PDB file of C-alpha atoms in Angstrom:
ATOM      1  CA  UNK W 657      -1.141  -9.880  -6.936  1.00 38.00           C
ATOM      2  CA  UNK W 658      -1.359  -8.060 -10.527  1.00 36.00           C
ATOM      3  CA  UNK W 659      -0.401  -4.853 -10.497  1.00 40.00           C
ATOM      4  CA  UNK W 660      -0.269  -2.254 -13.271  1.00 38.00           C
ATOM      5  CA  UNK W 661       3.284  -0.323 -13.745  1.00 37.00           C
ATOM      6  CA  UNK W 662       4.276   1.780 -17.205  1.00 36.00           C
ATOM      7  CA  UNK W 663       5.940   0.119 -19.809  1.00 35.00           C
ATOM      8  CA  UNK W 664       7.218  -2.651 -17.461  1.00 35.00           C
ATOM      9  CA  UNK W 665       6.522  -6.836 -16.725  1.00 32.00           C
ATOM     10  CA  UNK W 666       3.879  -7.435 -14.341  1.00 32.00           C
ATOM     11  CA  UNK W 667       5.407  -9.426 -11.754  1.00 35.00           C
ATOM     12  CA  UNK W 668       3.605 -11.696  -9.589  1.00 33.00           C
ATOM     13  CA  UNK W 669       4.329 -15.106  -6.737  1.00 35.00           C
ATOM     14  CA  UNK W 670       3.701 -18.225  -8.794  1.00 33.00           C
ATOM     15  CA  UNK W 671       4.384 -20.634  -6.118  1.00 36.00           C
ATOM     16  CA  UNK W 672       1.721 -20.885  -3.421  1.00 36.00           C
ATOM     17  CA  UNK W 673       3.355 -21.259   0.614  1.00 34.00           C
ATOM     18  CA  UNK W 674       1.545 -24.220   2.393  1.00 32.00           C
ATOM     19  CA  UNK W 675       1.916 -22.332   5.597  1.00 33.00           C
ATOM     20  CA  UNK W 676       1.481 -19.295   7.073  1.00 32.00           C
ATOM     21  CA  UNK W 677       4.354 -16.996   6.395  1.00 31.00           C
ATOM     22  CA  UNK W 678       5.541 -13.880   4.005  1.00 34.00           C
ATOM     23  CA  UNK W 679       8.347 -13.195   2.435  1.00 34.00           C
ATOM     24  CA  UNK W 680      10.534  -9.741   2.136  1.00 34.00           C
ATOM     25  CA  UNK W 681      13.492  -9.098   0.739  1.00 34.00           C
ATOM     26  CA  UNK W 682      15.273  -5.708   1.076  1.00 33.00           C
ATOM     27  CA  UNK W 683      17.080  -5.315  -3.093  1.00 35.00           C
ATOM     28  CA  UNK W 684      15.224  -6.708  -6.399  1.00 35.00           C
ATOM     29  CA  UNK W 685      11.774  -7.411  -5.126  1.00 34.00           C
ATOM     30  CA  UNK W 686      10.693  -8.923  -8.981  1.00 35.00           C
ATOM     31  CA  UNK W 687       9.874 -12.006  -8.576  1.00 32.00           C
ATOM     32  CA  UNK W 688       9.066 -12.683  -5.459  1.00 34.00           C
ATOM     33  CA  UNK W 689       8.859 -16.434  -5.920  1.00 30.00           C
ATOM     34  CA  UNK W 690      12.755 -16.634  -5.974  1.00 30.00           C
ATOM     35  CA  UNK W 691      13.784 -14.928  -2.712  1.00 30.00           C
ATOM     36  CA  UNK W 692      16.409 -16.696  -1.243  1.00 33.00           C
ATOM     37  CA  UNK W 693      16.482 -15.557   2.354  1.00 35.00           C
ATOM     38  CA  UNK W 694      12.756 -15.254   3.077  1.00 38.00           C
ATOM     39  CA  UNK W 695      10.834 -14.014   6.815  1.00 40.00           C
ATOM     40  CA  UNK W 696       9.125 -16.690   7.852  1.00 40.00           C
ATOM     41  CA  UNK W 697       5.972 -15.269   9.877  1.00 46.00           C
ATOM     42  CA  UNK W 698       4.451 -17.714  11.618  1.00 47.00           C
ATOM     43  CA  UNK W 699       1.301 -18.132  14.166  1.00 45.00           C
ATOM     44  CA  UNK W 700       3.510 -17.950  17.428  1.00 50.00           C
ATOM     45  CA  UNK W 701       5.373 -14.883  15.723  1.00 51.00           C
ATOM     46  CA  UNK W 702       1.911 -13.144  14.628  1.00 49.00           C
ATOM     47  CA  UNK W 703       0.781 -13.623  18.147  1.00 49.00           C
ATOM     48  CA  UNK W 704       2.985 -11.877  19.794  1.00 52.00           C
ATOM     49  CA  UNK W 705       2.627  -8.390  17.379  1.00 50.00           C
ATOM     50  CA  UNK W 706      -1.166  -8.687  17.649  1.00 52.00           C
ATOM     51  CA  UNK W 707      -4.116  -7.202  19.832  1.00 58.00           C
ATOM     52  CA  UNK W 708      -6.436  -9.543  18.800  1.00 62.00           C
ATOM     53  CA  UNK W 709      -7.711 -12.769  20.776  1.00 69.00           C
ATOM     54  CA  UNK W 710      -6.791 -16.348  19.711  1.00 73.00           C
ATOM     55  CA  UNK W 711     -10.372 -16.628  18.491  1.00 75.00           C
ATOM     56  CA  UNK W 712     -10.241 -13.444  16.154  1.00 76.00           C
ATOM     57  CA  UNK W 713      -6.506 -15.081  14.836  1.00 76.00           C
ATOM     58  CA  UNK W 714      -8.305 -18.343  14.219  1.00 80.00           C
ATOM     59  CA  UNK W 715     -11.463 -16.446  12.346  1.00 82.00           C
ATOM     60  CA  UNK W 716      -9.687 -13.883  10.631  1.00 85.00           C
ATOM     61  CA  UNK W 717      -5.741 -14.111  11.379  1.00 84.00           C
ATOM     62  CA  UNK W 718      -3.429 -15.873   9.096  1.00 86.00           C
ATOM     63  CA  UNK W 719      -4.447 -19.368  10.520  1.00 84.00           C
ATOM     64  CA  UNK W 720      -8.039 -18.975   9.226  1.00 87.00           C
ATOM     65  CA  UNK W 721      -9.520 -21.675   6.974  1.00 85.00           C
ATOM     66  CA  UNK W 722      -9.543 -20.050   3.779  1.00 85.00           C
ATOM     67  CA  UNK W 723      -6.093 -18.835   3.279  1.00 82.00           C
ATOM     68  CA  UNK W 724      -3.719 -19.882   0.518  1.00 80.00           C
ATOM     69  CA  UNK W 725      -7.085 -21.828  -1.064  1.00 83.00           C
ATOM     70  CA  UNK W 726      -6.909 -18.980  -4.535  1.00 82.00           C
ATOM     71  CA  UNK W 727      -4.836 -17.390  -6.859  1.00 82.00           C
ATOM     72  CA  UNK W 728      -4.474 -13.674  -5.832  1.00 77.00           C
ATOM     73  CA  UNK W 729      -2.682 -13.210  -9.650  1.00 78.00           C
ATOM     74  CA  UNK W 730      -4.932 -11.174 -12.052  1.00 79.00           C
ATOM     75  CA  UNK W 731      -7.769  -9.807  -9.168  1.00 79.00           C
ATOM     76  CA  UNK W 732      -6.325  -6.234  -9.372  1.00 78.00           C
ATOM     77  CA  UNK W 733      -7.821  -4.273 -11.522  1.00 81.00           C
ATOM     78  CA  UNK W 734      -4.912  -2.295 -14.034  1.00 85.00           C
ATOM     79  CA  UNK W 735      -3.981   0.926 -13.136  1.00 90.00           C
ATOM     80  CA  UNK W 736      -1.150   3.332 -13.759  1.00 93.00           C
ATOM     81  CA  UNK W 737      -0.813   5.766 -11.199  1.00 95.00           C
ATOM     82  CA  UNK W 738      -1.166   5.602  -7.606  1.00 97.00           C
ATOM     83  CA  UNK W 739      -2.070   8.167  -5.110  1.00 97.00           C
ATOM     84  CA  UNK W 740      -1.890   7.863  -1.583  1.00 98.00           C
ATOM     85  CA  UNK W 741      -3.770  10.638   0.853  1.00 98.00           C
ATOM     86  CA  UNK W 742      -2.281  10.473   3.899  1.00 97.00           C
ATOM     87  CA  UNK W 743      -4.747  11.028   6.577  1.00 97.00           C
ATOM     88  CA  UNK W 744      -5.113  10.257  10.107  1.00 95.00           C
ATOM     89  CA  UNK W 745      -5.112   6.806  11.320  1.00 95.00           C
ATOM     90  CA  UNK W 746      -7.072   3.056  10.400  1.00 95.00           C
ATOM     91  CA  UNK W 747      -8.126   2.926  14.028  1.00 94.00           C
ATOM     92  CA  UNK W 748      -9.930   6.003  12.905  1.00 95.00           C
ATOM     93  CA  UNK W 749     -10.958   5.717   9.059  1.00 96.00           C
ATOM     94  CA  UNK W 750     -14.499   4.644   8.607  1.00 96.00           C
ATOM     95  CA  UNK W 751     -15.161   2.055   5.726  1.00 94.00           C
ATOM     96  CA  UNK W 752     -15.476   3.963   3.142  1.00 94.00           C
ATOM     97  CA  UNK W 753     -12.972   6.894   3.778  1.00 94.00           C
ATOM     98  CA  UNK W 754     -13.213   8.393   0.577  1.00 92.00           C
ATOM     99  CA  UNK W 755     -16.957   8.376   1.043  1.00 91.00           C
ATOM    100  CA  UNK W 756     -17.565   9.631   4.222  1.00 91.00           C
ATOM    101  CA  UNK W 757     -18.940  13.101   4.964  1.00 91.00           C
ATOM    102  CA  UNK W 758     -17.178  13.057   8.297  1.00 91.00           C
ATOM    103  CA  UNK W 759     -14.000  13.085   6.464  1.00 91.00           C
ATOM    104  CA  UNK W 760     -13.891  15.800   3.656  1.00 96.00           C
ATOM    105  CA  UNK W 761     -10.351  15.693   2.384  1.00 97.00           C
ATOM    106  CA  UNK W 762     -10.811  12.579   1.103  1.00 97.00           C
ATOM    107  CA  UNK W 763     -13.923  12.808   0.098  1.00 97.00           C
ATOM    108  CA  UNK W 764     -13.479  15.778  -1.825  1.00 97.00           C
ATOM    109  CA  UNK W 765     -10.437  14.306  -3.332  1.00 97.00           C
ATOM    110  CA  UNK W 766     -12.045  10.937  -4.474  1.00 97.00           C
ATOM    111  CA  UNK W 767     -14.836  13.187  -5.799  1.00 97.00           C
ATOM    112  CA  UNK W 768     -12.475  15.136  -7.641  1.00 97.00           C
ATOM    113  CA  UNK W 769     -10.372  12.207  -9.095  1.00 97.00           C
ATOM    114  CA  UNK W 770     -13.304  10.472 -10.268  1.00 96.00           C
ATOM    115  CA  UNK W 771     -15.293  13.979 -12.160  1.00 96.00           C
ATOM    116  CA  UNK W 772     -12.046  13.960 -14.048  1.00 95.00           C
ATOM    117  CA  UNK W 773     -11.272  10.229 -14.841  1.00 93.00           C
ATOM    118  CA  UNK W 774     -12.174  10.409 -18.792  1.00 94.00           C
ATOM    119  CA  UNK W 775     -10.058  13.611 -19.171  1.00 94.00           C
ATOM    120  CA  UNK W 776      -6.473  11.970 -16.483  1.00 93.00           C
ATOM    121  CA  UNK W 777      -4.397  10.581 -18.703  1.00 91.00           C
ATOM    122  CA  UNK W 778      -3.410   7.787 -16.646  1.00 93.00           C
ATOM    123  CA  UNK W 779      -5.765   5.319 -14.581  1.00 94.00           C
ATOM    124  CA  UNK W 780      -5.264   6.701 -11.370  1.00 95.00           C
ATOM    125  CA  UNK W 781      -6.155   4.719  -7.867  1.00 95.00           C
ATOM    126  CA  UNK W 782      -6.632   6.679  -4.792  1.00 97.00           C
ATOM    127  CA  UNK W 783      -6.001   5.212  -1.240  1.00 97.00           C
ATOM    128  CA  UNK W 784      -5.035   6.736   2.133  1.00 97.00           C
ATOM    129  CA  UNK W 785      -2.426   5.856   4.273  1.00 97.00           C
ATOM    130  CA  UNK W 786      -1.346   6.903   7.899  1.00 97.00           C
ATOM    131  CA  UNK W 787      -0.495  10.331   9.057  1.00 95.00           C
ATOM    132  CA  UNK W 788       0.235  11.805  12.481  1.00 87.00           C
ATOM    133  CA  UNK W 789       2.041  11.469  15.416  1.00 85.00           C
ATOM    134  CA  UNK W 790       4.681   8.738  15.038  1.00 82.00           C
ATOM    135  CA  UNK W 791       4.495   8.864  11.403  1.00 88.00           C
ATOM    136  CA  UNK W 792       6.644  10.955   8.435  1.00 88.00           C
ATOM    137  CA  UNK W 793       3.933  12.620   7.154  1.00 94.00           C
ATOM    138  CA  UNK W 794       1.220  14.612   7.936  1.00 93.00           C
ATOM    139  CA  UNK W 795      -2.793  15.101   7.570  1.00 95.00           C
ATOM    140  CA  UNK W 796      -2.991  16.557   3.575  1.00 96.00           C
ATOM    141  CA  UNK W 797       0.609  14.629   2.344  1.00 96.00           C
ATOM    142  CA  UNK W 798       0.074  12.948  -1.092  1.00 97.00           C
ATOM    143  CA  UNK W 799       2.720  10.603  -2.250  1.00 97.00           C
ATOM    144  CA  UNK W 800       2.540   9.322  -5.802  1.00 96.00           C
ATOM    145  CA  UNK W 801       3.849   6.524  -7.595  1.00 96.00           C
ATOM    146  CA  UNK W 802       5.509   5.574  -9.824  1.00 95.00           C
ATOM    147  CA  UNK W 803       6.611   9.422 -10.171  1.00 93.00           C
ATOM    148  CA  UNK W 804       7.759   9.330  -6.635  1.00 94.00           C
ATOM    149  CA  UNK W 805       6.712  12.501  -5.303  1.00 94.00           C
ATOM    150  CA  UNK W 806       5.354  13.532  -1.685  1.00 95.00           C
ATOM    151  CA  UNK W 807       3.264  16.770  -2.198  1.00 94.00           C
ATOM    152  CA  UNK W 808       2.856  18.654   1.392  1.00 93.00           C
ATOM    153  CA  UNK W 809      -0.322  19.945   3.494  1.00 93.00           C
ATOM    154  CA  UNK W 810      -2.964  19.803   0.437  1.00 94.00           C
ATOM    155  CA  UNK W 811      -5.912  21.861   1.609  1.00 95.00           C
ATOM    156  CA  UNK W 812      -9.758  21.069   1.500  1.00 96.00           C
ATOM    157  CA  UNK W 813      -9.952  24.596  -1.088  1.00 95.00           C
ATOM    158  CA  UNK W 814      -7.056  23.646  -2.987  1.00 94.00           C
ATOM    159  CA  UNK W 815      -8.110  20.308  -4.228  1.00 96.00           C
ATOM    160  CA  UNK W 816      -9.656  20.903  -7.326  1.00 95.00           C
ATOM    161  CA  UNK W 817      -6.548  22.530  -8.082  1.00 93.00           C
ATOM    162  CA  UNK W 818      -4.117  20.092  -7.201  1.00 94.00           C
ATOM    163  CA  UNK W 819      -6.098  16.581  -9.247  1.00 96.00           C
ATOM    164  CA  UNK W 820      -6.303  19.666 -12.465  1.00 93.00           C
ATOM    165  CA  UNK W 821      -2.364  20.499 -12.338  1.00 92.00           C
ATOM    166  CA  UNK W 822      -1.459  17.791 -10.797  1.00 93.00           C
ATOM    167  CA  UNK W 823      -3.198  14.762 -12.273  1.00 93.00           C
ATOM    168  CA  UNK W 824      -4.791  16.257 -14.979  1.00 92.00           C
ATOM    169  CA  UNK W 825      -2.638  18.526 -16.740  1.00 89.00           C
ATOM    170  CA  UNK W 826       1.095  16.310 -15.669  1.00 82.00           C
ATOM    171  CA  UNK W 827       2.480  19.646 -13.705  1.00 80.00           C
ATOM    172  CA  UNK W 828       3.722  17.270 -11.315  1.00 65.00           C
ATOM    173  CA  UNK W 829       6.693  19.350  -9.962  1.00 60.00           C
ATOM    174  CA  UNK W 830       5.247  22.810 -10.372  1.00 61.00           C
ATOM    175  CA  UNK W 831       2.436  22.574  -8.124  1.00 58.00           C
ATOM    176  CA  UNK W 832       3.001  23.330  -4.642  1.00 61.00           C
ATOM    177  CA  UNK W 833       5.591  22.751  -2.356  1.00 77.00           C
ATOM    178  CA  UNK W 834       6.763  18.793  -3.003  1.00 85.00           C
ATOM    179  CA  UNK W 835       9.363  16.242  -1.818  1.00 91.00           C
ATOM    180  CA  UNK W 836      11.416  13.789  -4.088  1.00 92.00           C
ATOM    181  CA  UNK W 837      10.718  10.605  -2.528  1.00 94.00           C
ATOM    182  CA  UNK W 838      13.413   7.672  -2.464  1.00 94.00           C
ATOM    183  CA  UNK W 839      13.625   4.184  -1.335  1.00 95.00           C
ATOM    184  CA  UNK W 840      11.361   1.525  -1.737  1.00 96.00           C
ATOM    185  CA  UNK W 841       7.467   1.903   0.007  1.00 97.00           C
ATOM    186  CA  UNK W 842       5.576  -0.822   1.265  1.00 97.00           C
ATOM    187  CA  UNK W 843       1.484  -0.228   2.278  1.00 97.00           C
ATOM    188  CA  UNK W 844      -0.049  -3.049   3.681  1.00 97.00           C
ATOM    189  CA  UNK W 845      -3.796  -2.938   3.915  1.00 95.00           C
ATOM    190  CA  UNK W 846      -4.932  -2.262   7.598  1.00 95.00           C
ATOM    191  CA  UNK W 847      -8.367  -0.758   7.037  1.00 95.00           C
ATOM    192  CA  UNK W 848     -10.040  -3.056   9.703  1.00 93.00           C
ATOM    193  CA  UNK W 849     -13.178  -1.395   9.616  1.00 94.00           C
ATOM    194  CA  UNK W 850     -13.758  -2.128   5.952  1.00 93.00           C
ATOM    195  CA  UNK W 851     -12.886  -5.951   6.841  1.00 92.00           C
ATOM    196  CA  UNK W 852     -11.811  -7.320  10.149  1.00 92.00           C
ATOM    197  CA  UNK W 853      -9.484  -9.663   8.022  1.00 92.00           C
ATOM    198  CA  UNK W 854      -7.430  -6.711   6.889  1.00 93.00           C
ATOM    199  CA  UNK W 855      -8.135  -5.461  10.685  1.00 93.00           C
ATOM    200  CA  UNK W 856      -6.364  -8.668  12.310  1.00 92.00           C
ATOM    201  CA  UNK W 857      -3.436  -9.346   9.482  1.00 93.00           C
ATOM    202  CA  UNK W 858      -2.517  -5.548   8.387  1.00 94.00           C
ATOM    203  CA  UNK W 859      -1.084  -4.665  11.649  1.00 94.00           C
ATOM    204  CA  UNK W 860       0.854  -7.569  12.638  1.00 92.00           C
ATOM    205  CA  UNK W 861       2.341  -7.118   9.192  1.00 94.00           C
ATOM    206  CA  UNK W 862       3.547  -3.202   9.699  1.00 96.00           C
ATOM    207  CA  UNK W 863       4.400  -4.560  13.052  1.00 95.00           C
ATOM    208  CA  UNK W 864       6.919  -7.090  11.802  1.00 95.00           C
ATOM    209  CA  UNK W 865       8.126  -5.794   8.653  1.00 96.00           C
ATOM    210  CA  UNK W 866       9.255  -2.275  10.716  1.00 96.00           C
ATOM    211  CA  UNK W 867      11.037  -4.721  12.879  1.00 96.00           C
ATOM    212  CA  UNK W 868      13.065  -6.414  10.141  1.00 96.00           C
ATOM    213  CA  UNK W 869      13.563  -3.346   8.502  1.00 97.00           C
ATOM    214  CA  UNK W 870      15.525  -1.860  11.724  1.00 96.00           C
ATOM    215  CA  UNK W 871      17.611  -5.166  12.255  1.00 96.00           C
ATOM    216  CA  UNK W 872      18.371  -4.927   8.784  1.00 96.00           C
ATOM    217  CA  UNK W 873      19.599  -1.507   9.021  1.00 96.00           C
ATOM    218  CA  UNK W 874      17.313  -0.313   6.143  1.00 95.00           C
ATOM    219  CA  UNK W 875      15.676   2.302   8.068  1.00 92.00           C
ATOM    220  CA  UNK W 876      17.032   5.052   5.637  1.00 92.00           C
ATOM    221  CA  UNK W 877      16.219   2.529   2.754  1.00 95.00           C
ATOM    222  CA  UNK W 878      12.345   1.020   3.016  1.00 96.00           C
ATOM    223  CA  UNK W 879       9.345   2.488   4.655  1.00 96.00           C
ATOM    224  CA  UNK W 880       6.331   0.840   5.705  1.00 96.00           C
ATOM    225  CA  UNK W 881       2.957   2.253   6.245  1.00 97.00           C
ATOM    226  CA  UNK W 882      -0.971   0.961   6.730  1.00 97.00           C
ATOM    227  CA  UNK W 883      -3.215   1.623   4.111  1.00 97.00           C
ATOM    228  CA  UNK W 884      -6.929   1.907   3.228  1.00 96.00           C
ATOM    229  CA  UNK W 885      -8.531  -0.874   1.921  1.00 93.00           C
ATOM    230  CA  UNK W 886      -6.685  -2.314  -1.646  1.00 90.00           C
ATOM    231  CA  UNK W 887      -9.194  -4.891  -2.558  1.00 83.00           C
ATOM    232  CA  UNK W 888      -9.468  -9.048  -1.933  1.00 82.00           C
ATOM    233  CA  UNK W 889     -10.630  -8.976   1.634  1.00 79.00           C
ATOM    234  CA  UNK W 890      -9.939 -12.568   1.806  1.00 83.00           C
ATOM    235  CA  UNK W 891      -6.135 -12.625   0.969  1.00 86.00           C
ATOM    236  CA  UNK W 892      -5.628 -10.712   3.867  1.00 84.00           C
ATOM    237  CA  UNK W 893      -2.950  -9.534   5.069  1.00 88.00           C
ATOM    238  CA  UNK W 894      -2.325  -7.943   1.620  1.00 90.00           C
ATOM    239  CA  UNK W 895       0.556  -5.416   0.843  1.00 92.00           C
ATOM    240  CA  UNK W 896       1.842  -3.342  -2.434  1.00 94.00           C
ATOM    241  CA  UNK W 897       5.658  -2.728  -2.996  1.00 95.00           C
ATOM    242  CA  UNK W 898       6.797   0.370  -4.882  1.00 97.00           C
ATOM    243  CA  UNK W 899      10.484  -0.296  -5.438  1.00 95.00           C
ATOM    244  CA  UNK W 900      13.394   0.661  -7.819  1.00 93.00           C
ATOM    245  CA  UNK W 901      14.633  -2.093  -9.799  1.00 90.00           C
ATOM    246  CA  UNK W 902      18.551  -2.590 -10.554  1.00 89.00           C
ATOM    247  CA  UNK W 903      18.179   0.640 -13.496  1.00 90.00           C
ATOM    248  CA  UNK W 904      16.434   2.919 -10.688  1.00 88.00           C
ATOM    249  CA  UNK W 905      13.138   2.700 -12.384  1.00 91.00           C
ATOM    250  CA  UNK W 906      10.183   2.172 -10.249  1.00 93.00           C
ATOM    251  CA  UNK W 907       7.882  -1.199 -10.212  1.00 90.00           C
ATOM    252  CA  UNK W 908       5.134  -1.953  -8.627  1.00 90.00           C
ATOM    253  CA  UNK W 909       4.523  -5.580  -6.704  1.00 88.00           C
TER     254      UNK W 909
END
């Protein structure tokens, strides 16, 4: 995957797996292709995390015919900030969140973002991620990288607002009550009404990687969460990493 980070090297997995599996490693995530103690996730393992029946697994799971068959390098388009909207649930989001009248915060803050994209410095992508019960952060919550900050409770009539002094005009710790965030973040793509790919694969993923994360003791250290749809349906299950490298700055995998 090609992802856009300031003033850094894109970073990217050469090497191609011949079976199903993913790999995670807690320090360094550059260069993925040279992790020496991988997690191997494999059919049995994805079985066991997942809701889905054997025939959804073979159809759209990670034993489905056309995975590891294409590069994902380079199908991302380049952008340099990312905001995340946290927002209720992907059991819940319809398939195009940002779109749907049913859902206004997002809506109005997709709306917003985009009336203002020639005049943002920086190419900014939008996404949502969980909120609510069980979660860290609640309905309104934006988190943005690479600044790593978690602005709380944004309103419906304070939108507008927020993408002007936020996004717009860089008052990105003046605005609002906000959180320092620290640690590295990991969104993997559950929207599974937007593909049933991402519907099958996301979850297991979260499932797993939360798992790891607690036998690792990292629970302080990396935090997982489901995401709206991030593009490439058919490299599903697909996931983004925003991580400090070894000088505390931030990349993005």
């Amino acid at each position: 995957m090609r992802l856009w980070r300031p003033h850094r090297f894109l970073s990217f997995s050469r090497k191609t797996p011949r079976e199903p599996l993913f790999f995670f490693r807690s320090t360094n995530l550059s260069y993925s292709h040279r992790i020496q103690s991988p997690i191997l996730l494999h059919f049995s393992e994805s079985r066991r995390f997942s809701t889905f029946s054997i025939a959804d697994d073979e159809k759209y799971g990670f034993r489905r015919p056309e995975m590891y068959r294409s590069n994902l390098a380079g199908t991302v388009a380049a952008y340099e900030r990312h905001v995340f909207l946290c927002y209720r649930s992907p059991e819940v989001w319809p398939s195009r969140v940002e779109d749907s009248d049913a859902d206004l915060l997002p809506k109005l803050l997709s709306s917003a973002i985009k009336a203002h994209k020639n005049e943002i410095s920086f190419r900014t992508k939008l996404t949502i991620c969980e909120a609510g019960e069980g979660t860290e952060y609640s309905d309104g919550d934006v988190l943005i990288f690479p600044e790593m900050v978690k602005y709380r409770g944004l309103k419906d009539k304070d939108v507008e607002m927020f993408v002007e002094d936020v996004l717009l005009n860089g008052e990105l710790r003046e605005s609002g009550a906000y959180d320092v965030l620290a640690g590295s973040y990991i969104f993997v793509c559950a929207h599974g009404s937007r593909d049933k790919r991402c519907g099958v694969c996301g979850p297991v993923l979260v499932s797993k990687l939360k798992e790891e994360i607690e036998l690792r003791g990292l629970k302080d250290q990396t935090y997982v969460h489901p995401c709206s749809h991030i593009g490439g349906h058919k490299y599903a299950g697909n996931l983004i990493i925003y991580s400090p490298d070894s000088d505390g700055r931030i990349m993005g995998h």
